Amino acid sequence: MARLPRPLLCGALLGLVYLTAPGPAVEVHVPAEPLSAAVGKTAELTCSYSTSVTDSFALEWSFVQPGKPISASTPILYFTNGQLYPAGSKAKRASLLQNPPTGGVATLKLTDVHPSDTGTYLCQVMNPPDFYTNGLGLINLTVLVPPSSPSCSQTGQISVGGSAALRCSSSEGAPRPVYNWVHLGSSPTPSPGSMVQDEASGQLILANLSLASSGTYRCVATNQMGSASCELTLSVTDPSKGRVAGAVIGVLLSVLFLSIAVFCLIRFQKERRKRPNETYRGSDLREDAIAPGISEQTSGRADSSNGLLEKPLSAITVKTTKSNLPMVV
């Protein structure tokens, strides 16, 4: 069996070691602290790396929404074969401050940031044959938004001795706003435990209500970007006063109905007394009435001479017309 010369054998062994040895690891560096930017402003996310850039060098920026895994990330832009390719919904607002990003720094510039831009940004560098690391860096970005005008509401039994819950909430605001309730105007200091406030949820519990609890309450939502407020009016009622008022009204109505009944009764009695003198009935006899069968002429002479008849009717000569009387068989 032929033996290889010693120099040739050493060269082959060195070549084998070179082919099987891993390449230098890619090291990516990003800020350790979360970043923030005000809504509508520009955010710059710095990503630096160390590797020997070759023709196979590639870089990608991607984004994942809060609460989702990294595997659900969507691309923003990527650089490969010497070209930069924007992608996704942020393509028109995203760019690299270093183009081409082959000098060890690849800073992502995102203009006019929106609340939906809050999330995690991934900077990934790939440079074969550096296969033994993925060269990945993660940056958390929060877009700061002032609180929107909150909405105020109330629930509960709004009466003396009852309890009420006042609620306040803003639909927008980052970081999450805190809420503070105040009772406007001069009011006595509430007793301990009668007013409990939760600054995180925006709820105010009022227990053992009194008439002094009535008034205007203001809720102020605040974060580092600003504040906004809303107001509501609380009107505490006293059920005992309502019962007294109802009793008084009932008595007054009873007196009114009784007065009307008495008035109607009196008027009815008066009308009844007047009725016999004004209305003639067939069964009633009047002193000045003319008896049937007596002529008006005889009655007229009697009235003209004496005014009143002094003699009985049997002594008066009356003129009758028998022929005109009906005959009954």
Tab-separated table of C-alpha atoms in Angstrom:
chain	number	residue	atom	x	y	z
A	1	MET	CA	0.000	0.000	0.000
A	2	ALA	CA	1.396	3.366	-1.023
A	3	ARG	CA	1.824	5.947	1.634
A	4	LEU	CA	1.091	9.677	1.076
A	5	PRO	CA	3.972	12.038	1.538
A	6	ARG	CA	3.954	13.728	4.952
A	7	PRO	CA	3.443	17.321	3.575
A	8	LEU	CA	0.478	16.242	1.457
A	9	LEU	CA	-1.117	14.447	4.388
A	10	CYS	CA	-0.831	17.506	6.633
A	11	GLY	CA	-2.381	19.716	3.988
A	12	ALA	CA	-5.344	17.371	3.618
A	13	LEU	CA	-5.919	17.312	7.345
A	14	LEU	CA	-5.832	21.122	7.583
A	15	GLY	CA	-8.319	21.387	4.730
A	16	LEU	CA	-10.680	18.979	6.436
A	17	VAL	CA	-10.483	20.957	9.659
A	18	TYR	CA	-11.204	24.168	7.765
A	19	LEU	CA	-14.266	22.704	6.057
A	20	THR	CA	-15.774	21.254	9.239
A	21	ALA	CA	-15.006	24.194	11.582
A	22	PRO	CA	-17.927	26.630	12.186
A	23	GLY	CA	-17.723	30.171	10.850
A	24	PRO	CA	-17.572	33.218	13.154
A	25	ALA	CA	-20.792	33.818	15.093
A	26	VAL	CA	-22.980	36.797	14.164
A	27	GLU	CA	-23.487	39.077	17.157
A	28	VAL	CA	-26.489	41.457	17.147
A	29	HIS	CA	-26.811	44.273	19.697
A	30	VAL	CA	-30.009	46.211	20.427
A	31	PRO	CA	-31.057	48.532	23.319
A	32	ALA	CA	-31.899	46.590	26.473
A	33	GLU	CA	-34.506	49.108	27.647
A	34	PRO	CA	-37.905	49.497	25.925
A	35	LEU	CA	-38.247	52.485	23.628
A	36	SER	CA	-41.110	54.965	23.363
A	37	ALA	CA	-42.232	57.634	20.925
A	38	ALA	CA	-45.115	60.093	20.949
A	39	VAL	CA	-47.917	59.457	18.508
A	40	GLY	CA	-47.301	61.203	15.183
A	41	LYS	CA	-43.547	61.496	15.784
A	42	THR	CA	-40.590	59.534	14.363
A	43	ALA	CA	-39.077	56.485	16.055
A	44	GLU	CA	-35.517	55.241	15.444
A	45	LEU	CA	-34.641	51.670	16.401
A	46	THR	CA	-30.900	50.950	16.389
A	47	CYS	CA	-29.544	47.515	15.530
A	48	SER	CA	-25.790	46.884	15.361
A	49	TYR	CA	-24.023	43.632	14.410
A	50	SER	CA	-20.580	42.177	14.002
A	51	THR	CA	-19.724	39.770	11.163
A	52	SER	CA	-17.653	39.614	8.013
A	53	VAL	CA	-20.095	40.724	5.342
A	54	THR	CA	-20.105	38.541	2.246
A	55	ASP	CA	-22.251	38.249	-0.839
A	56	SER	CA	-24.655	36.031	1.108
A	57	PHE	CA	-25.285	38.718	3.753
A	58	ALA	CA	-28.979	39.386	4.471
A	59	LEU	CA	-30.836	41.555	7.008
A	60	GLU	CA	-34.513	41.723	7.907
A	61	TRP	CA	-36.673	43.943	10.146
A	62	SER	CA	-40.061	42.500	11.209
A	63	PHE	CA	-42.847	43.301	13.680
A	64	VAL	CA	-45.018	41.286	16.056
A	65	GLN	CA	-48.047	42.626	17.897
A	66	PRO	CA	-48.217	42.533	21.714
A	67	GLY	CA	-49.254	39.167	23.104
A	68	LYS	CA	-48.385	37.189	19.964
A	69	PRO	CA	-45.450	34.782	19.459
A	70	ILE	CA	-42.378	35.692	17.442
A	71	SER	CA	-43.406	33.176	14.801
A	72	ALA	CA	-46.389	35.444	14.009
A	73	SER	CA	-44.145	38.364	13.000
A	74	THR	CA	-44.710	40.236	9.729
A	75	PRO	CA	-41.873	41.726	7.619
A	76	ILE	CA	-41.261	45.468	7.460
A	77	LEU	CA	-38.233	45.490	5.125
A	78	TYR	CA	-35.297	43.260	4.200
A	79	PHE	CA	-31.928	43.689	2.529
A	80	THR	CA	-30.395	41.034	0.313
A	81	ASN	CA	-28.194	40.885	-2.804
A	82	GLY	CA	-27.349	44.535	-2.358
A	83	GLN	CA	-31.022	45.676	-2.591
A	84	LEU	CA	-33.488	47.000	0.011
A	85	TYR	CA	-37.082	45.762	-0.209
A	86	PRO	CA	-39.816	47.432	1.948
A	87	ALA	CA	-42.779	45.184	2.729
A	88	GLY	CA	-46.010	45.098	4.707
A	89	SER	CA	-48.347	47.847	5.918
A	90	LYS	CA	-45.481	49.963	7.289
A	91	ALA	CA	-43.541	49.989	4.012
A	92	LYS	CA	-44.291	53.638	3.169
A	93	ARG	CA	-43.198	54.845	6.612
A	94	ALA	CA	-40.181	52.565	7.147
A	95	SER	CA	-36.607	53.055	5.943
A	96	LEU	CA	-32.987	52.431	6.981
A	97	LEU	CA	-30.742	55.279	8.073
A	98	GLN	CA	-27.779	53.294	6.673
A	99	ASN	CA	-28.288	52.081	3.122
A	100	PRO	CA	-26.731	49.704	2.379
A	101	PRO	CA	-26.588	48.403	5.950
A	102	THR	CA	-23.273	46.615	5.484
A	103	GLY	CA	-21.177	48.681	7.862
A	104	GLY	CA	-22.306	46.978	11.058
A	105	VAL	CA	-25.321	49.221	11.820
A	106	ALA	CA	-28.888	48.944	10.506
A	107	THR	CA	-31.128	51.574	12.188
A	108	LEU	CA	-34.826	51.351	11.376
A	109	LYS	CA	-36.581	54.714	10.949
A	110	LEU	CA	-40.376	54.722	11.341
A	111	THR	CA	-42.179	58.019	10.666
A	112	ASP	CA	-45.609	59.213	11.848
A	113	VAL	CA	-45.976	56.417	14.381
A	114	HIS	CA	-49.493	55.188	15.155
A	115	PRO	CA	-50.890	53.512	18.304
A	116	SER	CA	-50.919	50.261	16.288
A	117	ASP	CA	-47.118	50.507	15.964
A	118	THR	CA	-46.770	49.488	19.621
A	119	GLY	CA	-45.166	46.041	19.804
A	120	THR	CA	-41.921	44.112	19.390
A	121	TYR	CA	-39.489	44.733	16.494
A	122	LEU	CA	-37.064	42.032	15.362
A	123	CYS	CA	-33.677	42.740	13.792
A	124	GLN	CA	-32.256	39.580	12.185
A	125	VAL	CA	-28.877	39.278	10.480
A	126	MET	CA	-27.920	36.219	8.359
A	127	ASN	CA	-24.476	35.734	6.854
A	128	PRO	CA	-23.639	32.200	5.726
A	129	PRO	CA	-21.492	30.305	6.579
A	130	ASP	CA	-22.237	31.785	10.044
A	131	PHE	CA	-24.915	29.139	10.652
A	132	TYR	CA	-24.401	28.659	14.355
A	133	THR	CA	-26.406	31.734	15.428
A	134	ASN	CA	-29.562	33.391	14.160
A	135	GLY	CA	-28.292	36.874	14.916
A	136	LEU	CA	-31.619	38.047	16.344
A	137	GLY	CA	-32.304	41.177	18.429
A	138	LEU	CA	-35.653	42.246	19.959
A	139	ILE	CA	-36.760	45.829	20.649
A	140	ASN	CA	-40.001	46.768	22.416
A	141	LEU	CA	-41.597	50.028	21.262
A	142	THR	CA	-44.485	51.847	22.939
A	143	VAL	CA	-46.306	54.637	21.129
A	144	LEU	CA	-47.388	57.241	23.692
A	145	VAL	CA	-50.985	58.481	23.330
A	146	PRO	CA	-52.725	61.057	25.553
A	147	PRO	CA	-55.972	59.961	27.193
A	148	SER	CA	-59.106	60.441	25.151
A	149	SER	CA	-62.101	62.206	26.701
A	150	PRO	CA	-63.403	59.736	29.272
A	151	SER	CA	-67.012	58.644	29.652
A	152	CYS	CA	-68.684	59.071	33.072
A	153	SER	CA	-71.618	56.963	34.303
A	154	GLN	CA	-73.377	56.092	37.573
A	155	THR	CA	-75.319	53.144	38.970
A	156	GLY	CA	-76.872	52.228	42.304
A	157	GLN	CA	-79.617	53.370	44.700
A	158	ILE	CA	-79.261	57.151	44.720
A	159	SER	CA	-81.132	57.830	47.963
A	160	VAL	CA	-80.275	58.635	51.560
A	161	GLY	CA	-78.577	55.639	53.154
A	162	GLY	CA	-77.998	53.930	49.802
A	163	SER	CA	-74.806	53.517	47.765
A	164	ALA	CA	-73.686	54.562	44.287
A	165	ALA	CA	-70.909	53.540	41.891
A	166	LEU	CA	-69.386	56.195	39.618
A	167	ARG	CA	-67.363	54.915	36.663
A	168	CYS	CA	-64.904	56.654	34.349
A	169	SER	CA	-63.049	55.212	31.343
A	170	SER	CA	-61.010	56.479	28.366
A	171	SER	CA	-61.023	54.470	25.143
A	172	GLU	CA	-57.471	55.606	24.263
A	173	GLY	CA	-54.346	56.347	26.230
A	174	ALA	CA	-50.805	54.906	26.420
A	175	PRO	CA	-49.449	54.256	28.887
A	176	ARG	CA	-52.744	53.308	30.521
A	177	PRO	CA	-54.174	56.384	32.247
A	178	VAL	CA	-54.938	56.609	35.949
A	179	TYR	CA	-58.242	58.099	37.128
A	180	ASN	CA	-59.003	60.476	39.956
A	181	TRP	CA	-62.475	61.574	41.147
A	182	VAL	CA	-63.155	64.905	42.893
A	183	HIS	CA	-66.369	66.370	44.349
A	184	LEU	CA	-66.683	69.940	43.095
A	185	GLY	CA	-67.766	72.749	45.403
A	186	SER	CA	-67.684	72.941	49.184
A	187	SER	CA	-68.752	69.717	50.837
A	188	PRO	CA	-68.097	68.138	54.244
A	189	THR	CA	-65.296	65.597	54.544
A	190	PRO	CA	-66.755	62.122	53.926
A	191	SER	CA	-66.611	59.642	56.759
A	192	PRO	CA	-63.904	56.935	56.556
A	193	GLY	CA	-64.943	54.081	54.320
A	194	SER	CA	-67.820	55.968	52.711
A	195	MET	CA	-65.723	56.830	49.612
A	196	VAL	CA	-63.495	54.178	47.982
A	197	GLN	CA	-61.633	54.980	44.758
A	198	ASP	CA	-59.813	52.667	42.334
A	199	GLU	CA	-57.379	54.713	40.248
A	200	ALA	CA	-56.666	51.875	37.830
A	201	SER	CA	-60.271	51.026	36.900
A	202	GLY	CA	-61.697	54.535	37.356
A	203	GLN	CA	-64.447	53.433	39.763
A	204	LEU	CA	-65.606	55.446	42.784
A	205	ILE	CA	-67.836	53.764	45.387
A	206	LEU	CA	-69.983	56.066	47.556
A	207	ALA	CA	-71.562	54.342	50.569
A	208	ASN	CA	-74.108	55.575	53.129
A	209	LEU	CA	-75.251	58.456	50.938
A	210	SER	CA	-76.598	61.655	52.459
A	211	LEU	CA	-78.093	64.814	50.997
A	212	ALA	CA	-74.606	66.369	51.267
A	213	SER	CA	-73.384	63.740	48.773
A	214	SER	CA	-75.355	65.473	46.025
A	215	GLY	CA	-73.451	67.635	43.586
A	216	THR	CA	-71.111	67.531	40.604
A	217	TYR	CA	-68.308	64.965	40.422
A	218	ARG	CA	-65.362	65.253	38.022
A	219	CYS	CA	-63.166	62.400	36.800
A	220	VAL	CA	-59.675	63.230	35.484
A	221	ALA	CA	-57.782	60.669	33.349
A	222	THR	CA	-54.006	61.283	33.321
A	223	ASN	CA	-50.831	59.817	31.812
A	224	GLN	CA	-47.446	61.246	30.868
A	225	MET	CA	-48.848	62.629	27.608
A	226	GLY	CA	-51.664	64.705	29.120
A	227	SER	CA	-55.079	64.540	30.771
A	228	ALA	CA	-58.793	64.661	29.967
A	229	SER	CA	-61.905	64.827	32.141
A	230	CYS	CA	-65.660	64.334	32.322
A	231	GLU	CA	-68.357	65.333	34.839
A	232	LEU	CA	-71.679	64.039	36.133
A	233	THR	CA	-74.292	65.309	38.590
A	234	LEU	CA	-75.414	63.134	41.492
A	235	SER	CA	-78.831	63.894	43.008
A	236	VAL	CA	-79.521	62.094	46.302
A	237	THR	CA	-83.203	61.850	47.252
A	238	ASP	CA	-84.795	61.464	50.709
A	239	PRO	CA	-87.622	58.870	50.655
A	240	SER	CA	-89.020	60.088	54.019
A	241	LYS	CA	-89.699	63.547	52.602
A	242	GLY	CA	-91.472	61.932	49.708
A	243	ARG	CA	-93.759	60.013	52.047
A	244	VAL	CA	-94.604	63.186	54.024
A	245	ALA	CA	-95.306	65.085	50.827
A	246	GLY	CA	-97.505	62.236	49.612
A	247	ALA	CA	-99.480	62.252	52.866
A	248	VAL	CA	-99.981	66.033	52.695
A	249	ILE	CA	-101.139	65.808	49.089
A	250	GLY	CA	-103.528	62.997	50.027
A	251	VAL	CA	-105.074	65.074	52.824
A	252	LEU	CA	-105.448	68.103	50.573
A	253	LEU	CA	-107.139	66.026	47.910
A	254	SER	CA	-109.506	64.527	50.482
A	255	VAL	CA	-110.463	67.990	51.742
A	256	LEU	CA	-110.983	69.154	48.175
A	257	PHE	CA	-113.241	66.233	47.302
A	258	LEU	CA	-115.206	66.703	50.542
A	259	SER	CA	-115.687	70.420	49.844
A	260	ILE	CA	-116.936	69.665	46.342
A	261	ALA	CA	-119.381	67.091	47.726
A	262	VAL	CA	-120.743	69.529	50.360
A	263	PHE	CA	-121.087	72.277	47.766
A	264	CYS	CA	-123.001	69.995	45.414
A	265	LEU	CA	-125.302	68.850	48.250
A	266	ILE	CA	-126.130	72.409	49.319
A	267	ARG	CA	-126.842	73.446	45.768
A	268	PHE	CA	-129.085	70.436	45.257
A	269	GLN	CA	-131.110	71.312	48.377
A	270	LYS	CA	-131.572	74.889	47.198
A	271	GLU	CA	-132.759	73.742	43.806
A	272	ARG	CA	-135.200	71.370	45.437
A	273	ARG	CA	-136.714	74.132	47.590
A	274	LYS	CA	-137.245	76.428	44.622
A	275	ARG	CA	-138.917	73.791	42.450
A	276	PRO	CA	-142.598	73.837	43.969
A	277	ASN	CA	-143.007	77.663	43.518
A	278	GLU	CA	-141.746	77.752	39.966
A	279	THR	CA	-143.229	74.610	38.452
A	280	TYR	CA	-146.997	73.894	38.103
A	281	ARG	CA	-148.130	70.331	38.529
A	282	GLY	CA	-151.609	68.937	37.871
A	283	SER	CA	-152.023	67.777	41.476
A	284	ASP	CA	-151.086	71.148	43.008
A	285	LEU	CA	-153.820	73.752	43.851
A	286	ARG	CA	-153.202	77.461	43.602
A	287	GLU	CA	-155.305	80.107	45.371
A	288	ASP	CA	-155.624	82.335	42.319
A	289	ALA	CA	-156.510	79.494	39.951
A	290	ILE	CA	-159.879	79.630	38.101
A	291	ALA	CA	-162.111	76.682	38.725
A	292	PRO	CA	-163.147	74.679	35.703
A	293	GLY	CA	-166.467	75.846	34.151
A	294	ILE	CA	-166.216	79.478	35.445
A	295	SER	CA	-166.033	82.052	32.740
A	296	GLU	CA	-163.174	84.488	32.667
A	297	GLN	CA	-165.658	87.377	32.585
A	298	THR	CA	-167.118	86.494	36.003
A	299	SER	CA	-163.677	86.113	37.441
A	300	GLY	CA	-162.638	89.443	36.022
A	301	ARG	CA	-165.587	91.304	37.637
A	302	ALA	CA	-164.864	89.783	40.984
A	303	ASP	CA	-161.266	90.767	40.813
A	304	SER	CA	-162.018	94.329	39.774
A	305	SER	CA	-164.541	94.986	42.566
A	306	ASN	CA	-162.930	93.477	45.589
A	307	GLY	CA	-159.667	92.002	44.416
A	308	LEU	CA	-160.487	88.798	46.287
A	309	LEU	CA	-163.600	86.629	46.378
A	310	GLU	CA	-165.248	86.879	49.783
A	311	LYS	CA	-168.193	84.595	49.062
A	312	PRO	CA	-168.002	80.901	48.596
A	313	LEU	CA	-168.056	79.570	45.141
A	314	SER	CA	-171.522	78.003	45.666
A	315	ALA	CA	-173.137	81.478	46.040
A	316	ILE	CA	-171.709	82.843	42.832
A	317	THR	CA	-173.905	82.704	39.771
A	318	VAL	CA	-171.896	80.878	37.207
A	319	LYS	CA	-172.635	80.494	33.583
A	320	THR	CA	-172.254	77.052	32.289
A	321	THR	CA	-172.735	75.727	28.882
A	322	LYS	CA	-174.215	72.362	29.263
A	323	SER	CA	-174.459	71.944	25.565
A	324	ASN	CA	-170.723	72.106	25.299
A	325	LEU	CA	-170.076	69.513	27.954
A	326	PRO	CA	-169.529	66.032	26.702
A	327	MET	CA	-172.160	63.472	27.578
A	328	VAL	CA	-171.049	60.302	29.078
A	329	VAL	CA	-173.325	57.256	28.626
